[in-house]
Amino acid sequence: MVADRQRGGRGAPDPEPGEDRKPHSDEAHSAFTPPLGVPLPPPPEDEHPTSEFALPEGVSPEPDTGPEGSAFALPEGAAPAGFHPAFTPPYGIPKVSLVKEAPWQDRMRTMLRMPLGERPVPDRPEKPEEPGPPVPRVLDLTLRIGELLLAGGEGAEDVEAAMFGVAHAYGLARCEPTVTFTLLTVSYQPSLVDDPVTANRTVRRRGTDYTRLNAVYRLLHDITSQGLTLEEAYGRLAEIRRNRHPYPGWELTLASGLLAGAASLLVGGGVVVFLAAAAGAMLGDRLAWLAAGRGLPEFYQFVAAAMPPAVMGVALSTAHEYVHVQASAVITGGLFALIPGRALVAGVQDGLTGYYITAAARLLEVGYLIVGIVCGVLVVLYGGVHFGGGTLNPEAALERVERPVTQTVAAMILAFAFAVLLQQERHTVWLAMLNGGVAWVVYGALADTIGVDPVPATAVAAGLVGLFGQLFARYRHASALPYVTAAIGPLLPGSAVYFALLNFAKNELNTGISSLTKAAALALAIAIGVNLGSEMARMFLKVPGAAARRAAKRTRGF
């Protein structure tokens, strides 16, 4: 039977006599099948052919030492917590140390720059029987805090770091915040297989209140470092939103006049110029409040605020036979009180940190506000030069008067008034005032004593303002804006803007464009200097144990 099965090829039984012996399949026609009646050859002794990789006879194989290693794998025992081979970069995951002693701004900026798969998980332990905080409420709290920061003038990177800090503190590790000028978005995805939860909020109104801004920063510090519960955080946030501004409206009007008067002293004015500039600025401030109460856009508010100081300057120039004063300083002082230095610094900072959409929107806003100032002043100057008999002379205004003591005191008064206008806390007003005085001393030493060009001198002075402001902020775990924004007030290009407008009114376009270009260069020098000083503080004054913030990768010509 065995032989019969072998002859059949597939185990078929012998055919009956007279039956057709034709095979049932094509396999019988193979050249490798023996014909019927021929037994199968014996199998070979060695079924495996020889190979050049086979070991020779008499050579024993090497002992098995485990799987072969890889040049891209970390050594044994060097894998960090949360190591996953699928997300391991070629040179291993760097060790990240984010200690609680480091300021929350540094820790959140570090994690914000890290890829999502490499961020450390929140270290807040949760008991198994207690569920985590509800995701929608955490996202809502995150958006509300980000809204207050963005409305108060914070940069986009700082707002994103704050939003990420809140979400991370309440256990939402896979969270991505996004800030684009007036839109705040935050998305949370528990895992790769779960549906993401996304929420957004739009900033409709923006106001300047640095007291509220510092209160939000204190709340952020308690959330990220002290383990504040969700309900406690909501209560603190509601209390912050209910708080009234620290200074009433009449104090802000007086501060506006004081700022304009101090700015007029910086450019060579005297007592009469100080009083005229203060009166024009206070009248302009009241007109701007009236326009705001009527619901007019901010552009028209700036037009209304710029006209009274220009009227004061033209009136003094018309009465030059009776009053011998530098009338141009009156208009220059009024411009100091209107130039949007805060928005300019924030716009340039967003551009330098890679938030180009927000930076473009902020700078466009600054452009519109400056055009409003130009329209208000230019209408008055054109009427005064062509119809009123005014003798405004830009060459006379360009004569620089060196009064170091008077100008230093005026710079400190200007910074003090600017801090009041920004609604700062009283203990920060004096620090901003001191920072502004130091900035003016440095600028005067470089520009007047050494003879450095005003643009680099302004950049160096603004860099020191940013450095000192960042130091104060790190010491108090607060925002750097209250220590920086008011201190750059003495460096604002009010004189260059006035010279440009006056030359435009006299149809001297080339000279006017040159002055306007100088004003733009000074403004950019201030913004870049402030940002560079802040980055230097973060770069060289590290907190022990804190990881360095990763820079964003940018294209370089390709």
Coordinates of C-alpha atoms in Angstrom, one line a residue:
M1 CA 0.0 0.0 0.0
V2 CA 2.9 2.3 0.8
A3 CA 4.4 1.7 -2.7
D4 CA 1.1 2.3 -4.3
R5 CA 0.7 5.6 -2.5
Q6 CA 4.2 6.6 -3.6
R7 CA 3.4 5.7 -7.3
G8 CA 0.2 7.6 -7.2
G9 CA 2.1 10.8 -6.3
R10 CA -0.8 12.0 -4.1
G11 CA -1.9 8.7 -2.4
A12 CA -4.5 7.7 -5.0
P13 CA -5.7 4.0 -5.1
D14 CA -4.8 1.6 -7.9
P15 CA -7.1 1.9 -10.9
E16 CA -9.4 -1.0 -11.6
P17 CA -8.7 -3.2 -14.6
G18 CA -9.8 -1.5 -17.8
E19 CA -9.9 1.9 -16.2
D20 CA -8.2 4.8 -17.9
R21 CA -4.8 5.3 -16.3
K22 CA -4.7 9.0 -17.2
P23 CA -3.6 11.0 -14.1
H24 CA -6.2 13.2 -12.4
S25 CA -4.0 16.3 -12.3
D26 CA -1.1 17.9 -14.1
E27 CA 1.3 17.1 -11.3
A28 CA 2.0 13.7 -12.9
H29 CA 3.5 15.3 -16.0
S30 CA 6.3 17.0 -13.9
A31 CA 9.8 16.2 -15.0
F32 CA 10.7 15.5 -11.4
T33 CA 8.1 12.8 -10.9
P34 CA 9.3 9.2 -11.5
P35 CA 7.4 7.1 -14.0
L36 CA 5.0 4.4 -13.0
G37 CA 6.7 1.3 -11.7
V38 CA 10.0 3.1 -10.7
P39 CA 10.6 3.5 -7.0
L40 CA 11.4 6.9 -5.5
P41 CA 15.1 7.6 -5.0
P42 CA 16.4 7.7 -1.4
P43 CA 16.6 11.2 0.2
P44 CA 20.0 12.9 0.4
E45 CA 22.0 12.6 3.5
D46 CA 22.4 16.4 3.8
E47 CA 19.4 18.4 2.8
H48 CA 21.1 21.8 3.4
P49 CA 23.6 23.0 0.8
T50 CA 26.9 24.4 1.9
S51 CA 27.3 28.1 2.3
E52 CA 30.3 30.4 2.5
F53 CA 28.8 31.6 5.8
A54 CA 28.7 28.1 7.3
L55 CA 31.2 27.3 10.0
P56 CA 34.0 24.9 9.0
E57 CA 34.1 21.4 10.6
G58 CA 35.7 21.4 14.0
V59 CA 34.9 25.1 14.8
S60 CA 32.4 25.6 17.7
P61 CA 29.9 28.5 17.4
E62 CA 30.1 31.5 19.6
P63 CA 28.0 31.5 22.8
D64 CA 24.7 33.5 22.5
T65 CA 25.1 36.8 24.3
G66 CA 21.6 38.2 23.7
P67 CA 20.2 40.4 20.9
E68 CA 22.6 42.6 19.0
G69 CA 22.8 46.2 20.1
S70 CA 22.2 49.3 18.0
A71 CA 24.0 52.6 17.5
F72 CA 20.7 54.4 18.0
A73 CA 19.7 52.7 21.3
L74 CA 20.5 54.1 24.7
P75 CA 22.9 52.1 27.0
E76 CA 21.4 49.8 29.5
G77 CA 20.1 51.7 32.5
A78 CA 20.3 55.1 30.8
A79 CA 16.7 55.2 29.6
P80 CA 14.8 58.1 31.2
A81 CA 11.4 57.9 32.7
G82 CA 8.7 57.6 30.1
F83 CA 11.2 56.2 27.5
H84 CA 9.5 54.8 24.4
P85 CA 11.6 53.4 21.5
A86 CA 9.3 54.7 18.8
F87 CA 9.9 58.3 19.9
T88 CA 13.6 58.0 20.7
P89 CA 15.7 60.5 18.7
P90 CA 19.1 59.3 17.2
Y91 CA 21.1 60.6 20.1
G92 CA 18.7 59.7 22.9
I93 CA 16.3 61.9 24.9
P94 CA 18.1 64.7 26.8
K95 CA 17.5 64.8 30.5
V96 CA 15.0 67.5 31.5
S97 CA 15.1 68.8 35.0
L98 CA 12.2 71.0 35.9
V99 CA 12.4 71.7 39.6
K100 CA 9.7 73.5 41.5
E101 CA 12.2 76.1 42.7
A102 CA 12.5 77.5 39.2
P103 CA 10.0 80.3 38.2
W104 CA 7.0 78.9 36.5
Q105 CA 7.7 81.1 33.5
D106 CA 11.0 79.3 32.9
R107 CA 9.5 75.8 33.4
M108 CA 6.5 76.4 31.1
R109 CA 8.6 78.0 28.3
T110 CA 10.9 75.0 28.5
M111 CA 8.1 72.5 28.1
L112 CA 6.3 74.6 25.5
R113 CA 9.3 74.3 23.2
M114 CA 9.5 70.6 23.6
P115 CA 7.8 68.1 21.3
L116 CA 4.6 66.7 22.7
G117 CA 6.0 63.1 23.1
E118 CA 9.0 64.3 25.1
R119 CA 7.2 66.5 27.7
P120 CA 7.3 65.2 31.2
V121 CA 3.9 64.1 32.6
P122 CA 2.4 66.2 35.4
D123 CA 3.8 65.2 38.7
R124 CA 0.6 65.9 40.7
P125 CA -0.4 62.5 42.2
E126 CA -4.0 61.6 41.9
K127 CA -5.7 59.1 44.1
P128 CA -7.3 56.2 42.2
E129 CA -10.7 56.7 43.9
E130 CA -10.8 60.4 43.1
P131 CA -11.4 61.4 39.5
G132 CA -9.4 64.1 37.9
P133 CA -10.7 67.6 37.4
P134 CA -13.2 68.0 34.6
V135 CA -11.5 68.8 31.3
P136 CA -14.0 71.5 30.2
R137 CA -13.6 73.5 33.4
V138 CA -9.8 73.3 33.2
L139 CA -9.8 74.5 29.6
D140 CA -12.3 77.3 30.5
L141 CA -10.0 78.5 33.4
T142 CA -7.0 78.3 31.1
L143 CA -8.7 80.5 28.4
R144 CA -10.0 83.1 31.0
I145 CA -6.5 83.5 32.4
G146 CA -5.0 83.8 28.9
E147 CA -7.6 86.4 28.0
L148 CA -6.7 88.7 30.9
L149 CA -3.0 88.4 30.0
L150 CA -3.5 89.1 26.3
A151 CA -5.8 92.0 27.0
G152 CA -3.3 93.5 29.4
G153 CA -0.6 93.6 26.7
E154 CA 1.5 90.5 27.3
G155 CA 3.4 88.9 24.5
A156 CA 2.0 85.8 22.7
E157 CA 4.8 83.5 24.0
D158 CA 4.2 84.5 27.6
V159 CA 0.4 84.0 27.2
E160 CA 0.9 80.5 25.7
A161 CA 3.4 79.6 28.5
A162 CA 0.8 80.7 31.1
M163 CA -2.0 78.8 29.5
F164 CA 0.1 75.7 29.3
G165 CA 1.1 76.1 32.9
V166 CA -2.5 76.1 34.1
A167 CA -3.5 73.0 32.0
H168 CA -0.3 71.1 33.0
A169 CA -0.8 71.9 36.7
Y170 CA -4.3 70.3 36.6
G171 CA -3.1 67.1 34.9
L172 CA -3.7 67.9 31.2
A173 CA -0.3 66.9 29.8
R174 CA -1.2 66.6 26.1
C175 CA -2.4 70.2 25.8
E176 CA -1.6 72.7 23.0
P177 CA -2.4 76.4 23.5
T178 CA -2.4 78.8 20.5
V179 CA -2.5 82.7 20.6
T180 CA -3.2 84.8 17.6
F181 CA -3.7 88.5 18.6
T182 CA -7.4 88.4 19.6
L183 CA -8.1 84.6 19.4
L184 CA -7.1 82.1 22.1
T185 CA -7.4 78.4 21.4
V186 CA -6.5 75.4 23.6
S187 CA -6.8 71.7 22.6
Y188 CA -6.4 68.7 24.8
Q189 CA -6.2 65.0 23.6
P190 CA -5.9 62.4 26.4
S191 CA -4.2 59.9 24.0
L192 CA -3.7 59.1 20.4
V193 CA -6.9 57.1 20.2
D194 CA -9.1 59.5 22.1
D195 CA -11.0 62.4 20.5
P196 CA -9.5 65.9 21.2
V197 CA -11.4 68.6 23.1
T198 CA -10.9 72.1 21.8
A199 CA -12.1 75.4 23.2
N200 CA -11.5 79.0 22.2
R201 CA -12.1 82.5 23.4
T202 CA -12.0 85.9 21.6
V203 CA -10.6 89.0 23.3
R204 CA -13.1 91.7 22.5
R205 CA -11.8 94.5 24.6
R206 CA -8.3 95.4 25.7
G207 CA -7.4 97.7 28.6
T208 CA -4.2 98.6 30.4
D209 CA -4.2 97.6 34.1
Y210 CA -0.9 96.3 35.3
T211 CA -2.3 95.8 38.8
R212 CA -4.7 93.2 37.5
L213 CA -1.8 91.8 35.4
N214 CA 0.4 91.2 38.5
A215 CA -2.6 89.7 40.3
V216 CA -3.0 87.2 37.5
Y217 CA 0.7 86.3 37.7
R218 CA 0.4 85.7 41.4
L219 CA -2.5 83.4 40.7
L220 CA -0.4 81.5 38.1
H221 CA 2.4 81.1 40.6
D222 CA 0.0 79.6 43.2
I223 CA -1.5 77.3 40.6
T224 CA 1.7 76.0 39.2
S225 CA 3.8 75.9 42.4
Q226 CA 1.4 75.8 45.4
G227 CA -1.2 73.2 44.2
L228 CA -4.2 75.5 44.2
T229 CA -7.4 73.6 43.7
L230 CA -9.7 74.3 40.7
E231 CA -12.4 75.9 42.8
E232 CA -9.9 78.1 44.7
A233 CA -8.4 79.3 41.4
Y234 CA -11.9 80.2 40.0
G235 CA -12.6 82.2 43.2
R236 CA -9.3 84.1 42.9
L237 CA -9.9 84.8 39.2
A238 CA -13.4 86.2 39.9
E239 CA -12.0 88.4 42.6
I240 CA -9.3 89.7 40.2
R241 CA -12.0 90.5 37.6
R242 CA -14.1 92.4 40.2
N243 CA -11.3 94.6 41.4
R244 CA -11.5 98.2 40.3
H245 CA -8.6 100.2 38.9
P246 CA -6.3 101.6 41.5
Y247 CA -6.3 105.2 40.2
P248 CA -9.5 107.2 39.4
G249 CA -10.0 109.1 36.1
W250 CA -8.9 112.5 37.4
E251 CA -5.6 111.1 38.6
L252 CA -5.0 109.6 35.2
T253 CA -5.7 113.0 33.6
L254 CA -3.2 114.7 35.9
A255 CA -0.6 112.0 35.2
S256 CA -1.1 112.6 31.4
G257 CA -0.4 116.3 31.9
L258 CA 2.6 115.5 34.1
L259 CA 4.0 113.2 31.5
A260 CA 3.7 115.8 28.7
G261 CA 5.3 118.5 30.9
A262 CA 8.2 116.3 31.8
A263 CA 8.7 115.3 28.2
S264 CA 8.9 119.0 27.2
L265 CA 11.6 119.5 29.8
L266 CA 13.6 116.7 28.2
V267 CA 13.7 118.5 24.8
G268 CA 14.7 121.9 26.3
G269 CA 11.5 123.5 27.5
G270 CA 11.1 125.7 30.6
V271 CA 8.4 126.4 33.1
V272 CA 6.0 128.0 30.7
V273 CA 6.5 125.2 28.2
F274 CA 5.9 122.7 31.0
L275 CA 2.6 124.3 32.0
A276 CA 1.4 124.7 28.4
A277 CA 2.3 121.0 27.5
A278 CA 0.6 119.8 30.6
A279 CA -2.6 121.8 29.9
G280 CA -2.7 120.6 26.3
A281 CA -2.2 116.9 27.3
M282 CA -4.9 117.0 30.0
L283 CA -7.4 118.6 27.5
G284 CA -6.5 116.0 24.9
D285 CA -7.0 113.3 27.5
R286 CA -10.5 114.6 28.4
L287 CA -11.4 114.8 24.7
A288 CA -10.3 111.2 24.2
W289 CA -12.4 110.0 27.2
L290 CA -15.4 111.9 25.7
A291 CA -14.8 110.2 22.3
A292 CA -14.5 106.8 24.0
G293 CA -17.8 107.4 25.9
R294 CA -19.5 108.1 22.6
G295 CA -18.3 104.8 21.2
L296 CA -15.9 106.1 18.7
P297 CA -13.0 103.8 17.6
E298 CA -9.6 104.2 19.1
F299 CA -8.3 105.8 15.9
Y300 CA -10.5 108.8 16.4
Q301 CA -9.7 109.0 20.1
F302 CA -6.0 109.5 19.2
V303 CA -7.0 112.1 16.6
A304 CA -8.9 114.0 19.3
A305 CA -6.1 113.6 21.9
A306 CA -3.4 114.9 19.6
M307 CA -5.1 118.2 18.6
P308 CA -5.0 120.2 21.9
P309 CA -1.2 120.0 22.4
A310 CA -0.7 121.0 18.8
V311 CA -3.0 124.0 19.3
M312 CA -1.1 125.0 22.4
G313 CA 2.2 124.9 20.4
V314 CA 0.8 126.9 17.5
A315 CA -0.7 129.5 19.9
L316 CA 2.6 130.0 21.6
S317 CA 4.5 130.3 18.3
T318 CA 2.0 132.9 17.2
A319 CA 2.6 134.9 20.3
H320 CA 6.3 134.7 20.0
E321 CA 6.6 138.5 20.2
Y322 CA 5.2 138.5 23.7
V323 CA 6.3 135.1 25.0
H324 CA 9.8 133.8 24.1
V325 CA 9.5 130.1 24.6
Q326 CA 10.4 127.0 22.6
A327 CA 6.9 126.3 21.3
S328 CA 8.0 123.1 19.5
A329 CA 8.7 121.5 22.8
V330 CA 5.0 121.8 23.7
I331 CA 3.9 119.6 20.8
T332 CA 6.7 117.2 21.4
G333 CA 5.7 116.7 25.0
G334 CA 2.1 116.0 23.9
L335 CA 3.4 113.4 21.4
F336 CA 5.3 111.6 24.2
A337 CA 2.0 111.0 26.0
L338 CA 0.4 109.5 22.9
I339 CA 3.0 107.3 21.2
P340 CA 1.9 103.6 21.8
G341 CA 5.2 102.3 23.1
R342 CA 3.6 99.3 24.9
A343 CA 2.0 97.9 21.7
L344 CA 5.2 98.6 19.7
V345 CA 7.4 96.7 22.1
A346 CA 4.9 93.8 22.3
G347 CA 4.6 93.6 18.5
V348 CA 8.4 93.5 17.9
Q349 CA 8.8 91.0 20.7
D350 CA 6.2 88.6 19.1
G351 CA 8.1 88.9 15.8
L352 CA 11.4 88.1 17.4
T353 CA 10.0 85.0 19.2
G354 CA 8.4 83.6 16.0
Y355 CA 4.7 84.7 16.4
Y356 CA 4.6 86.5 13.1
I357 CA 0.8 86.7 12.7
T358 CA 0.3 88.3 16.1
A359 CA 3.3 90.5 15.5
A360 CA 2.0 91.7 12.2
A361 CA -1.4 92.5 13.7
R362 CA 0.1 94.4 16.6
L363 CA 2.4 96.5 14.4
L364 CA -0.5 97.2 12.1
E365 CA -2.5 98.5 15.1
V366 CA 0.5 100.7 16.1
G367 CA 0.5 102.0 12.5
Y368 CA -3.1 103.0 12.7
L369 CA -2.7 104.7 16.0
I370 CA 0.3 106.7 14.8
V371 CA -1.7 107.7 11.7
G372 CA -4.4 109.0 14.0
I373 CA -1.8 111.1 15.9
V374 CA -0.4 112.3 12.6
C375 CA -3.8 113.4 11.4
G376 CA -4.6 115.3 14.6
V377 CA -1.3 117.1 14.7
L378 CA -0.9 117.7 11.0
V379 CA -4.3 119.4 10.6
V380 CA -3.4 121.9 13.4
L381 CA 0.2 122.4 12.1
Y382 CA -1.0 123.0 8.5
G383 CA -3.5 125.6 9.6
G384 CA -1.0 127.3 11.9
V385 CA 1.8 127.4 9.3
H386 CA -0.3 128.5 6.3
F387 CA -3.1 130.5 7.9
G388 CA -2.3 131.4 11.4
G389 CA 1.0 133.1 10.9
G390 CA 2.9 130.7 13.1
T391 CA 6.7 130.5 12.9
L392 CA 7.3 126.9 13.9
N393 CA 10.9 126.2 13.0
P394 CA 12.3 122.6 13.0
E395 CA 15.9 123.9 12.9
A396 CA 15.3 125.7 16.2
A397 CA 13.7 122.7 17.7
L398 CA 16.7 120.5 16.7
E399 CA 19.1 122.5 19.0
R400 CA 19.8 120.2 21.8
V401 CA 20.1 121.7 25.3
E402 CA 22.3 119.7 27.7
R403 CA 21.0 119.9 31.3
P404 CA 21.9 116.6 32.8
V405 CA 20.4 117.1 36.3
T406 CA 17.1 118.6 35.0
Q407 CA 16.7 116.1 32.3
T408 CA 17.4 113.1 34.6
V409 CA 14.8 114.4 37.0
A410 CA 12.4 115.0 34.1
A411 CA 13.0 111.4 32.8
M412 CA 12.1 110.0 36.2
I413 CA 9.0 112.1 36.5
L414 CA 8.0 111.0 33.0
A415 CA 8.4 107.3 34.0
F416 CA 6.5 107.9 37.2
A417 CA 3.5 109.5 35.3
F418 CA 3.7 106.7 32.7
A419 CA 3.5 104.1 35.4
V420 CA 0.4 105.7 36.8
L421 CA -1.3 105.8 33.4
L422 CA -0.6 102.1 33.1
Q423 CA -2.4 101.5 36.4
Q424 CA 0.6 99.9 38.1
E425 CA 0.8 98.9 41.8
R426 CA 2.2 101.5 44.0
H427 CA 5.3 99.5 45.0
T428 CA 6.2 99.0 41.3
V429 CA 5.9 102.6 40.4
W430 CA 9.1 103.6 42.2
L431 CA 11.1 100.8 40.6
A432 CA 9.9 101.8 37.1
M433 CA 10.7 105.4 37.9
L434 CA 14.3 104.4 38.9
N435 CA 14.6 102.2 35.9
G436 CA 13.6 105.1 33.6
G437 CA 16.2 107.4 35.2
V438 CA 18.9 104.9 34.7
A439 CA 17.9 104.5 31.1
W440 CA 18.1 108.2 30.5
V441 CA 21.5 108.5 32.2
V442 CA 22.9 105.7 30.0
Y443 CA 21.4 107.3 26.9
G444 CA 22.8 110.8 27.7
A445 CA 26.2 109.4 28.5
L446 CA 26.4 107.6 25.2
A447 CA 24.7 110.2 22.9
D448 CA 25.9 113.5 24.5
T449 CA 29.2 112.7 26.3
I450 CA 30.7 110.0 24.0
G451 CA 28.9 111.1 20.8
V452 CA 27.4 107.8 19.8
D453 CA 24.6 107.9 17.2
P454 CA 21.1 108.1 18.9
V455 CA 19.9 104.8 17.5
P456 CA 22.5 102.5 19.0
A457 CA 22.5 104.6 22.2
T458 CA 18.8 104.1 22.5
A459 CA 19.2 100.4 21.9
V460 CA 21.8 100.0 24.6
A461 CA 19.7 102.0 27.1
A462 CA 16.6 100.0 26.2
G463 CA 18.6 96.8 26.6
L464 CA 19.4 97.8 30.2
V465 CA 15.7 98.5 30.8
G466 CA 14.8 95.1 29.6
L467 CA 17.5 93.4 31.7
F468 CA 16.6 95.2 34.9
G469 CA 12.9 94.6 34.3
Q470 CA 13.4 90.9 33.8
L471 CA 15.5 90.8 37.0
F472 CA 12.7 92.5 39.0
A473 CA 10.2 90.1 37.4
R474 CA 12.1 87.0 38.3
Y475 CA 12.7 88.1 41.8
R476 CA 8.9 88.7 42.4
H477 CA 7.6 86.0 40.1
A478 CA 5.6 88.6 38.2
S479 CA 5.3 90.1 34.8
A480 CA 8.2 92.2 33.4
L481 CA 5.9 94.7 31.8
P482 CA 5.3 97.0 34.8
Y483 CA 9.1 97.4 35.2
V484 CA 9.8 97.9 31.5
T485 CA 7.0 99.8 29.7
A486 CA 7.0 102.9 31.8
A487 CA 10.8 103.0 31.9
I488 CA 11.1 103.3 28.1
G489 CA 9.0 106.4 28.1
P490 CA 12.0 108.8 28.1
L491 CA 13.4 107.0 25.1
L492 CA 10.3 107.3 22.9
P493 CA 10.9 109.1 19.6
G494 CA 8.6 112.1 20.2
S495 CA 10.9 114.7 18.8
A496 CA 11.6 112.8 15.6
V497 CA 7.9 112.3 15.0
Y498 CA 7.2 116.0 15.5
F499 CA 9.9 117.1 13.1
A500 CA 8.6 114.8 10.5
L501 CA 5.0 116.2 10.8
L502 CA 6.2 119.7 10.8
N503 CA 8.2 119.2 7.6
F504 CA 5.2 117.5 6.0
A505 CA 3.1 120.6 6.9
K506 CA 5.7 122.8 5.2
N507 CA 5.8 120.6 2.0
E508 CA 9.3 119.5 2.7
L509 CA 8.7 115.9 2.0
N510 CA 12.3 114.6 1.8
T511 CA 13.2 116.1 5.2
G512 CA 10.0 114.8 6.6
I513 CA 10.5 111.3 5.4
S514 CA 14.1 111.3 6.7
S515 CA 12.8 112.3 10.2
L516 CA 10.0 109.7 10.1
T517 CA 12.6 107.1 9.1
K518 CA 14.7 108.1 12.1
A519 CA 11.7 107.9 14.4
A520 CA 10.9 104.3 13.1
A521 CA 14.6 103.3 13.6
L522 CA 14.5 104.6 17.2
A523 CA 11.2 102.8 17.9
L524 CA 12.7 99.5 16.6
A525 CA 15.9 100.1 18.6
I526 CA 13.8 100.4 21.8
A527 CA 11.8 97.3 21.1
I528 CA 14.7 95.1 20.1
G529 CA 16.8 96.4 23.0
V530 CA 14.1 95.6 25.5
N531 CA 13.7 92.1 24.1
L532 CA 17.4 91.5 23.9
G533 CA 17.9 92.5 27.5
S534 CA 15.1 90.2 28.6
E535 CA 16.6 87.3 26.7
M536 CA 20.0 87.9 28.1
A537 CA 18.5 87.7 31.6
R538 CA 16.9 84.4 30.8
M539 CA 20.1 83.1 29.1
F540 CA 22.8 83.9 31.7
L541 CA 20.9 84.0 34.9
K542 CA 19.7 80.4 35.1
V543 CA 18.0 79.0 38.2
P544 CA 19.9 75.9 39.4
G545 CA 18.3 72.7 38.1
A546 CA 16.2 74.4 35.5
A547 CA 16.4 73.2 31.9
A548 CA 17.3 75.5 29.1
R549 CA 14.5 76.6 26.8
R550 CA 14.8 75.2 23.3
A551 CA 14.8 77.6 20.4
A552 CA 12.4 77.3 17.6
K553 CA 13.9 76.0 14.4
R554 CA 13.7 78.4 11.5
T555 CA 14.5 78.2 7.8
R556 CA 17.7 79.7 6.7
G557 CA 17.3 80.5 3.0
F558 CA 15.9 77.2 1.9

